[in-house]
CSV table of C-alpha atoms in Angstrom, one decimal:
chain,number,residue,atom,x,y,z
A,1177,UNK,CA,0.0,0.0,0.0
A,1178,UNK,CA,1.1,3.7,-0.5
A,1179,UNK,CA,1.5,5.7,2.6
A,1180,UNK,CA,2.5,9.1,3.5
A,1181,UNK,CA,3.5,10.7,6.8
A,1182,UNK,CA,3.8,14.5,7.2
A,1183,UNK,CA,6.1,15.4,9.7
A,1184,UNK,CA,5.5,18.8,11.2
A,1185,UNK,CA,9.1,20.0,12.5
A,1186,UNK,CA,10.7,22.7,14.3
A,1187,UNK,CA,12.9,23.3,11.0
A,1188,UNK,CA,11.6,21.6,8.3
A,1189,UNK,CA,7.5,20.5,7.5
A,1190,UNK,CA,8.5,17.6,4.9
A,1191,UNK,CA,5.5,14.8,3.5
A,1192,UNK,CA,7.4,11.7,2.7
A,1193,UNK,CA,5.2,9.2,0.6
A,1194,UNK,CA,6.3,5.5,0.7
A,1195,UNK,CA,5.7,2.1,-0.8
A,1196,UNK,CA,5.4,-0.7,1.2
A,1197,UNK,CA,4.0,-4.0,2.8
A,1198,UNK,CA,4.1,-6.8,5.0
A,1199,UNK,CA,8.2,-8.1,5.3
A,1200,UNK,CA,9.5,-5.4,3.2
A,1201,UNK,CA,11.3,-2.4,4.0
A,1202,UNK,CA,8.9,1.1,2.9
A,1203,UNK,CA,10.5,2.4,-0.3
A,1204,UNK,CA,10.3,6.4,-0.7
A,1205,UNK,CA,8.3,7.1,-3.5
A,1206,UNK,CA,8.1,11.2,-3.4
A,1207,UNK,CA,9.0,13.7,-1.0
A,1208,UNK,CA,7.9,17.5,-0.6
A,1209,UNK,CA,9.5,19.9,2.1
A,1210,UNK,CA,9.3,23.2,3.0
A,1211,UNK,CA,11.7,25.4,5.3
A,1212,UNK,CA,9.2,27.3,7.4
A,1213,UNK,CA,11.7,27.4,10.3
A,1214,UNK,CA,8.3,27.4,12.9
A,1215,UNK,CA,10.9,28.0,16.3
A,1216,UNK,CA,11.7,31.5,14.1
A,1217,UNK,CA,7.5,32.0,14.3
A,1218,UNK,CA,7.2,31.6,18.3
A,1219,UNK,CA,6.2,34.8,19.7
A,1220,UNK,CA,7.6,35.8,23.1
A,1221,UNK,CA,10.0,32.8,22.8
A,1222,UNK,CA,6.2,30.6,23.7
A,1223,UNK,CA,3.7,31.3,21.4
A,1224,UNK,CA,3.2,30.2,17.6
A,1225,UNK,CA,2.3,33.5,15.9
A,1226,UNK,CA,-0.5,34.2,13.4
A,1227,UNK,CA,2.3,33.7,10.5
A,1228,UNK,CA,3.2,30.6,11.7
A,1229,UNK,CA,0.3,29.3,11.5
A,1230,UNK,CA,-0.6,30.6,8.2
A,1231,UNK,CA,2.2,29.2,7.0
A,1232,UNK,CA,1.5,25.7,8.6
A,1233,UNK,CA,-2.0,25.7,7.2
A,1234,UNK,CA,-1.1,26.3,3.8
A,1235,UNK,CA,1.8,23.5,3.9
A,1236,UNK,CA,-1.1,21.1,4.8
A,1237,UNK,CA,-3.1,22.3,2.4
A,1238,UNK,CA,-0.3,21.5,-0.3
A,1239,UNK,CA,0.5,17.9,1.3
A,1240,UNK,CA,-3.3,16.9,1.3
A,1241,UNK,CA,-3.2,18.1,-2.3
A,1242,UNK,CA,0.1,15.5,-3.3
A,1243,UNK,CA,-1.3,13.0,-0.9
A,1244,UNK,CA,-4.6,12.7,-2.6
A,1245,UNK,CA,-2.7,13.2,-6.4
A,1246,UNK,CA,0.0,10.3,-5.4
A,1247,UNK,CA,-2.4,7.7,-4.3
A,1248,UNK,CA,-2.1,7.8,-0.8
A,1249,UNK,CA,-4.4,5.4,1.2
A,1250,UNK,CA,-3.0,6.1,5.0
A,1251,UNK,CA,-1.7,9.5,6.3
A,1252,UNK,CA,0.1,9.3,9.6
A,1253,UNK,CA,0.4,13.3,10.5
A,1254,UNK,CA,2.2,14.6,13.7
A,1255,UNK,CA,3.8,17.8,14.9
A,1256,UNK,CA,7.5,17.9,17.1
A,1257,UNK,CA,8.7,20.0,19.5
A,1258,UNK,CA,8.3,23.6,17.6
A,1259,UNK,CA,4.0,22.9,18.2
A,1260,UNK,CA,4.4,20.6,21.0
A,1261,UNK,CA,6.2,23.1,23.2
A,1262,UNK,CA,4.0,26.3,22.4
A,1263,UNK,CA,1.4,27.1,24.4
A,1264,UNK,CA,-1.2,27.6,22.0
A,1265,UNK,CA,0.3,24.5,20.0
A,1266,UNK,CA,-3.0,22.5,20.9
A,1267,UNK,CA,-5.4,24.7,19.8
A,1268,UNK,CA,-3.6,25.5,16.7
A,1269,UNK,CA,-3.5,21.8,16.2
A,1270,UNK,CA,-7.1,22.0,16.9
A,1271,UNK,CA,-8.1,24.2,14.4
A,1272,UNK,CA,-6.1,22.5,11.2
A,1273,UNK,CA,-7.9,19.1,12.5
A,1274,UNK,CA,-11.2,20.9,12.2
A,1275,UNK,CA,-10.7,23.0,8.8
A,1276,UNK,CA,-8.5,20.4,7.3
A,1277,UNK,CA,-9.9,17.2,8.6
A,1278,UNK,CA,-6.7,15.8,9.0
A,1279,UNK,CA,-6.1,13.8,12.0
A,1280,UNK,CA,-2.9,15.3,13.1
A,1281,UNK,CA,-1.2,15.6,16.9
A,1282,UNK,CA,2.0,16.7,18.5
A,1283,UNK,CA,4.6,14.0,19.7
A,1284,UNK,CA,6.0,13.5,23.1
A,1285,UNK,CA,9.3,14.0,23.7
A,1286,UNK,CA,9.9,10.1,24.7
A,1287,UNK,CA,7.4,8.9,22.3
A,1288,UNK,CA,10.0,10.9,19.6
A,1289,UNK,CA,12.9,9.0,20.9
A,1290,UNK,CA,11.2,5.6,20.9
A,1291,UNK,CA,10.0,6.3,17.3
A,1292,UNK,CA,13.5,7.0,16.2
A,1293,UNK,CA,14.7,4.3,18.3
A,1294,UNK,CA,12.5,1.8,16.4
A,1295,UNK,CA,13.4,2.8,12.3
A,1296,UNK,CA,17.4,2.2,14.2
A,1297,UNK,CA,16.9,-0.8,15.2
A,1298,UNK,CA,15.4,-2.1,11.8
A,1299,UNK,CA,17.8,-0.3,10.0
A,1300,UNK,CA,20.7,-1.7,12.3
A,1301,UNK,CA,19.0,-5.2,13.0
A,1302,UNK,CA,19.6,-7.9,15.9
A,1303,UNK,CA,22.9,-7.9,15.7
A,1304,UNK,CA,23.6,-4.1,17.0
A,1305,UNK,CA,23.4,-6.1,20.3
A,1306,UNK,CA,22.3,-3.0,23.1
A,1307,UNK,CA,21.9,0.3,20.6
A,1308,UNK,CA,22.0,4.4,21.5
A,1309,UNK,CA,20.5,6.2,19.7
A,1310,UNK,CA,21.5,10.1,19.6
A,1311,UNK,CA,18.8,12.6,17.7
A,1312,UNK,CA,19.7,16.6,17.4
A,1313,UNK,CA,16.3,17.8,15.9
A,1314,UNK,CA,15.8,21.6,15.8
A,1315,UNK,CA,14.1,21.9,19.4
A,1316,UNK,CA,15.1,19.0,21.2
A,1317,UNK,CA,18.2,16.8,21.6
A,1318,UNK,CA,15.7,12.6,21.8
A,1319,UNK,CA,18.3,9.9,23.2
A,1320,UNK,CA,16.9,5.9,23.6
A,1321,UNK,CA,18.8,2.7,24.7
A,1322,UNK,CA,17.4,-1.0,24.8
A,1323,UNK,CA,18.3,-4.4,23.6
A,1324,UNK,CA,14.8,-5.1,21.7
A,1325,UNK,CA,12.7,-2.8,19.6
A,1326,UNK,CA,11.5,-0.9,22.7
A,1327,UNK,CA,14.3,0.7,24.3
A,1328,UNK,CA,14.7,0.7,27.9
A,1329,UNK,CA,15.3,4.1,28.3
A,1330,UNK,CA,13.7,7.1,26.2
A,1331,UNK,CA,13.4,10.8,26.3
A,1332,UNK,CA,13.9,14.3,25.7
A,1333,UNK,CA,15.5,17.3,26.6
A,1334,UNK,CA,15.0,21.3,25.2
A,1335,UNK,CA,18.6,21.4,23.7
A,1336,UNK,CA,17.7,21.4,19.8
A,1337,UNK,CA,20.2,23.3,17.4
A,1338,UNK,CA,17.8,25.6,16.0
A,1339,UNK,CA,16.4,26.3,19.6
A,1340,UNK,CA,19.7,27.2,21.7
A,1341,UNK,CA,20.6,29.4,18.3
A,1342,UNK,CA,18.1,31.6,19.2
A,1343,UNK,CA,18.0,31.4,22.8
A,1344,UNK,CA,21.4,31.4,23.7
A,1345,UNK,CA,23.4,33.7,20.8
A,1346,UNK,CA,23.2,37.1,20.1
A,1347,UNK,CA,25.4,37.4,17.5
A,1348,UNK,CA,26.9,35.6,14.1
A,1349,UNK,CA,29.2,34.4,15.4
A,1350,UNK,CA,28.7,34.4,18.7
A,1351,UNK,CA,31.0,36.1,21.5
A,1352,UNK,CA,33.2,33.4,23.3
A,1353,UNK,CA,31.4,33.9,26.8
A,1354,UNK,CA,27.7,32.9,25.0
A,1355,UNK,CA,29.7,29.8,23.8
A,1356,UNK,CA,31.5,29.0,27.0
A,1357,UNK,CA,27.6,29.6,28.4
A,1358,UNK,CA,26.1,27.2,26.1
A,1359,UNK,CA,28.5,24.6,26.9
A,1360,UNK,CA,27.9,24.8,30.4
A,1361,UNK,CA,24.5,24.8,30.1
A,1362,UNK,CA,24.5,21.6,27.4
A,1363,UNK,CA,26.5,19.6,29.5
A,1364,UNK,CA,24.5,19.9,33.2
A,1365,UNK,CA,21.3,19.5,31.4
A,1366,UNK,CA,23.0,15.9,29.6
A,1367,UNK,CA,24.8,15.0,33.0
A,1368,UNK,CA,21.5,14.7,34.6
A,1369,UNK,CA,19.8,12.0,32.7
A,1370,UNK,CA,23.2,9.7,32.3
A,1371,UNK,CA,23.0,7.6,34.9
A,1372,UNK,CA,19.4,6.5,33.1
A,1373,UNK,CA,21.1,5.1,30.6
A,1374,UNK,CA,24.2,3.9,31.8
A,1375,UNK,CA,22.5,1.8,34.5
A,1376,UNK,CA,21.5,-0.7,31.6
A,1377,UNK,CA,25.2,-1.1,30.4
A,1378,UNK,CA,27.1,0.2,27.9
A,1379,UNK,CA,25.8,0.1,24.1
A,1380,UNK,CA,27.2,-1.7,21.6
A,1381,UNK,CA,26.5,0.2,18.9
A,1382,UNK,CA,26.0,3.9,19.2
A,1383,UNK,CA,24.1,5.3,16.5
A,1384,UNK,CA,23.1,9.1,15.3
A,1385,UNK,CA,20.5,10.5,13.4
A,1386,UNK,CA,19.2,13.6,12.1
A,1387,UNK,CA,20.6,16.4,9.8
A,1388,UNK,CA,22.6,17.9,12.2
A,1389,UNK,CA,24.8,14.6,12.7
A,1390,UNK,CA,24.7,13.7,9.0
A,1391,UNK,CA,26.4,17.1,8.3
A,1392,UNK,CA,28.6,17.4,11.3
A,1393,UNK,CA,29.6,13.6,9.9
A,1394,UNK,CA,30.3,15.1,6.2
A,1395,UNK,CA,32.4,17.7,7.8
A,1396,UNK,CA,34.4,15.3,9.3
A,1397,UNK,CA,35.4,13.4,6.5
A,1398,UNK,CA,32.3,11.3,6.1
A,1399,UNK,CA,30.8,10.1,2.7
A,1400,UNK,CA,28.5,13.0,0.7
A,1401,UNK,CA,24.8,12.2,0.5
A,1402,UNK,CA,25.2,11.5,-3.2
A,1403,UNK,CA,27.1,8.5,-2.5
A,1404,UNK,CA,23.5,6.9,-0.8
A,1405,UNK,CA,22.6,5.4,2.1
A,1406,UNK,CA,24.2,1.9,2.2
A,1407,UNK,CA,27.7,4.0,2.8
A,1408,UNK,CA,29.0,3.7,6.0
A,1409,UNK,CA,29.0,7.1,7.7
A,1410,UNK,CA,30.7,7.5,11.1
A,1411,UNK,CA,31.7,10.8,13.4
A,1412,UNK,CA,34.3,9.9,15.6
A,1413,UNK,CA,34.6,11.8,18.8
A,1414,UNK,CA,38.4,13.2,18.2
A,1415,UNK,CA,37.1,15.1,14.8
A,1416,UNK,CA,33.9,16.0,16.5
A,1417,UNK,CA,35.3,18.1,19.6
A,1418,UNK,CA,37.9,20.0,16.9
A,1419,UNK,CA,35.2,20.8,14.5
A,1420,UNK,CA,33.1,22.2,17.6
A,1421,UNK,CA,36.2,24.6,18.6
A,1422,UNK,CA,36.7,25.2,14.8
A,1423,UNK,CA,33.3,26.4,14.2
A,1424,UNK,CA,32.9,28.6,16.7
A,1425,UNK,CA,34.4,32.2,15.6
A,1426,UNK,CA,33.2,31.4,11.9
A,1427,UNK,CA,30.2,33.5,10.7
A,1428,UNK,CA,27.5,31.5,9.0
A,1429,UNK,CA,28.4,32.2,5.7
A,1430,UNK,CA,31.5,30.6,6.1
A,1431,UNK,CA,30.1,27.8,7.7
A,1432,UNK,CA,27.8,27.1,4.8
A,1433,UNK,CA,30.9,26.8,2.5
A,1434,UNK,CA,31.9,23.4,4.3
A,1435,UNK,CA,30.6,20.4,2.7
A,1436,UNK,CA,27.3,19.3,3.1
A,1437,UNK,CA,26.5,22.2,5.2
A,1438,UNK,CA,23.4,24.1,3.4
A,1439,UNK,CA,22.8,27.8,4.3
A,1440,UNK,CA,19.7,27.4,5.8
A,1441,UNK,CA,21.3,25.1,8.3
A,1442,UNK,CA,24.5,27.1,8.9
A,1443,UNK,CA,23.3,29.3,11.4
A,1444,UNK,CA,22.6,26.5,13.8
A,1445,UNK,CA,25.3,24.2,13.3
A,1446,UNK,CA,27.5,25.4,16.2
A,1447,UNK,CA,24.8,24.7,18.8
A,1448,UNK,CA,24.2,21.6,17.2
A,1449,UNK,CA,28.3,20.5,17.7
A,1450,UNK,CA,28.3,21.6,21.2
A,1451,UNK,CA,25.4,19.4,21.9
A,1452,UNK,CA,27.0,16.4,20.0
A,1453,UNK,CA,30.2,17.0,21.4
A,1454,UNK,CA,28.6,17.0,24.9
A,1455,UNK,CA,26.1,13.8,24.3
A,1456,UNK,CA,29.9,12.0,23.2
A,1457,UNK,CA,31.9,12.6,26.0
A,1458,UNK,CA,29.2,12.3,28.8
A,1459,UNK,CA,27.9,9.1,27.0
A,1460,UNK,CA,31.9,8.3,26.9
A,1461,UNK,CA,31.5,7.2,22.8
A,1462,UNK,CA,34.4,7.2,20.5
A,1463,UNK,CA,32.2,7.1,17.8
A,1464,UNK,CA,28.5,7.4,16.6
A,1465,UNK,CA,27.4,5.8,13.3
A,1466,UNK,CA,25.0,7.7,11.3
A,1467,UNK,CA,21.6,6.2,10.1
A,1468,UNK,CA,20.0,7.1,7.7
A,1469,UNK,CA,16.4,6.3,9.1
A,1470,UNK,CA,15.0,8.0,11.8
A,1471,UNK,CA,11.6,10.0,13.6
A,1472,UNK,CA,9.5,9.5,10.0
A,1473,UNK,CA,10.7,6.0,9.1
A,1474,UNK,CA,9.7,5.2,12.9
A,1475,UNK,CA,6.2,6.4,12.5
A,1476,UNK,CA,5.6,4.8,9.2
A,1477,UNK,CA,7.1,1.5,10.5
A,1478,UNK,CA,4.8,1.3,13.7
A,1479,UNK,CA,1.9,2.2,11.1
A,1480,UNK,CA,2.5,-0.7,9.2
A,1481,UNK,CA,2.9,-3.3,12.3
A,1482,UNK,CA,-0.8,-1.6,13.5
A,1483,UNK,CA,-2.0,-2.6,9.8
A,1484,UNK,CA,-0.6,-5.6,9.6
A,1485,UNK,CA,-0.6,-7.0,12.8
């Protein structure tokens, strides 16, 4: 069957229409994005304005457009941390359910990381033994461990790229005392929740996802997109914690010159480092692998097991 899932995020709102059934991986069969940067949209750092909303409303009028055009029989539609943390995200939610009839919601936090844990441990398979699973979305930094397809431990914290870019930095780039702040910050709000997951053991395979990871990976020497996603694609630690010193006194611009960093992204990719160099060294990892599923294969996968099943 053809399914879509429209994925509501704090950076990116992106439908992802897939082919698939019973014992087959879902094959991606069109995809349509837009940039409308909702965390940029949240008045008084809490509150989704009126433009924001606009905006939302017409991306699902687009998607329901495609979806019905491309053949899709299921939509799965959810909303992260961008809706899910501001305080009128429900009744915004509300309304687009009512006008659009479109059963849409926002995500947990945990139910994020369990998500993105899940399209892992397919990708990965049995044989990752105990996975982590490290996710730097725009608004929230989602980290799982477990042995089976439900992890032991899963949840979330409010350290997203896009979110400590604007919270935390006043300037491009930003003066060394924001950064030193930052850091601090990052790394008390990590420490907290490590004992959750170390009590389980260590992992053996520690995996990352999301766009932030994929392009602090291609920075570091990893494989370019182009090359697909069967290519191994690794961030070691050692690279990770120089490229987070490196980028800091580069402006934006410059940082969109480095490869496989797009401009739209730049701006955040600092925060995003700090976070990743912080989730390494507390989680004591050498390495992190990058996978190229993640929150949107998750979704469509557990769809699939409640069709199927």
């Amino acid at each position: 069957m053809r399914l879509g899932v429209l994925d509501v995020g704090s950076n990116t709102v992106h439908l992802l229409v897939v082919d698939a059934h019973e014992g087959a991986r879902p094959l991606p069969a069109y995809s349509h994005k837009a940039d409308l940067r909702l965390t940029a949209h949240l008045d008084d750092g809490d509150r989704l304005s009126e433009e924001g909303e606009t905006l939302l409303r017409n991306f699902v009028d687009e998607a329901l457009q495609i979806a019905e055009d491309k053949g899709v029989e299921d939509l799965v539609a959810f909303a992260t941390s961008a809706v899910r943390d501001a305080v009128n995200g429900e009744e915004i939610l509300g309304r687009v359910r009512a006008d659009k009839e479109i059963d849409i919601r926002s995500l947990s936090g945990e139910e994020e990381a369990r998500l993105t844990f899940l399209a892992v441990r397919r990708w990965f398979g049995w044989s990752s033994g105990r996975l982590l699973v490290v996710d730097i979305g725009g608004g929230s930094l989602e980290i799982a461990s477990g042995i089976d397809e439900e992890p032991d431990v899963a949840f979330s914290l409010p350290l997203g790229a896009g979110r400590l870019t604007r919270d935390r930095f006043t300037a491009d780039p930003p003066p060394p005392d924001e950064v030193r702040d930052l850091r601090r910050h990052v790394r008390a709000e990590i420490a907290r929740r490590v004992g959750d997951v170390s009590r389980y053991g260590p992992a053996d395979h520690a995996v990352a996802t999301s766009k932030t990871f994929k392009q602090l990976a291609r920075i570091g020497g990893a494989a370019p997109t182009a090359d697909g996603p069967y290519q191994r694609r690794v961030l070691a630690g050692a690279d990770l914690t120089e490229w987070a010193e490196k980028l800091a006194p580069m402006p934006s611009a410059e940082r969109a010159e480095l490869p496989g960093v797009s401009e739209r992204r730049a701006p955040q990719l600092l925060a995003g480092a700090i976070v990743a160099d912080a989730a390494m060294d507390l989680f004591e990892l050498t390495e992190l692998e990058v996978c190229p599923w993640a929150l949107r294969e998750g979704v469509i996968l557990r769809r699939l097991d409640m069709i199927t099943g």
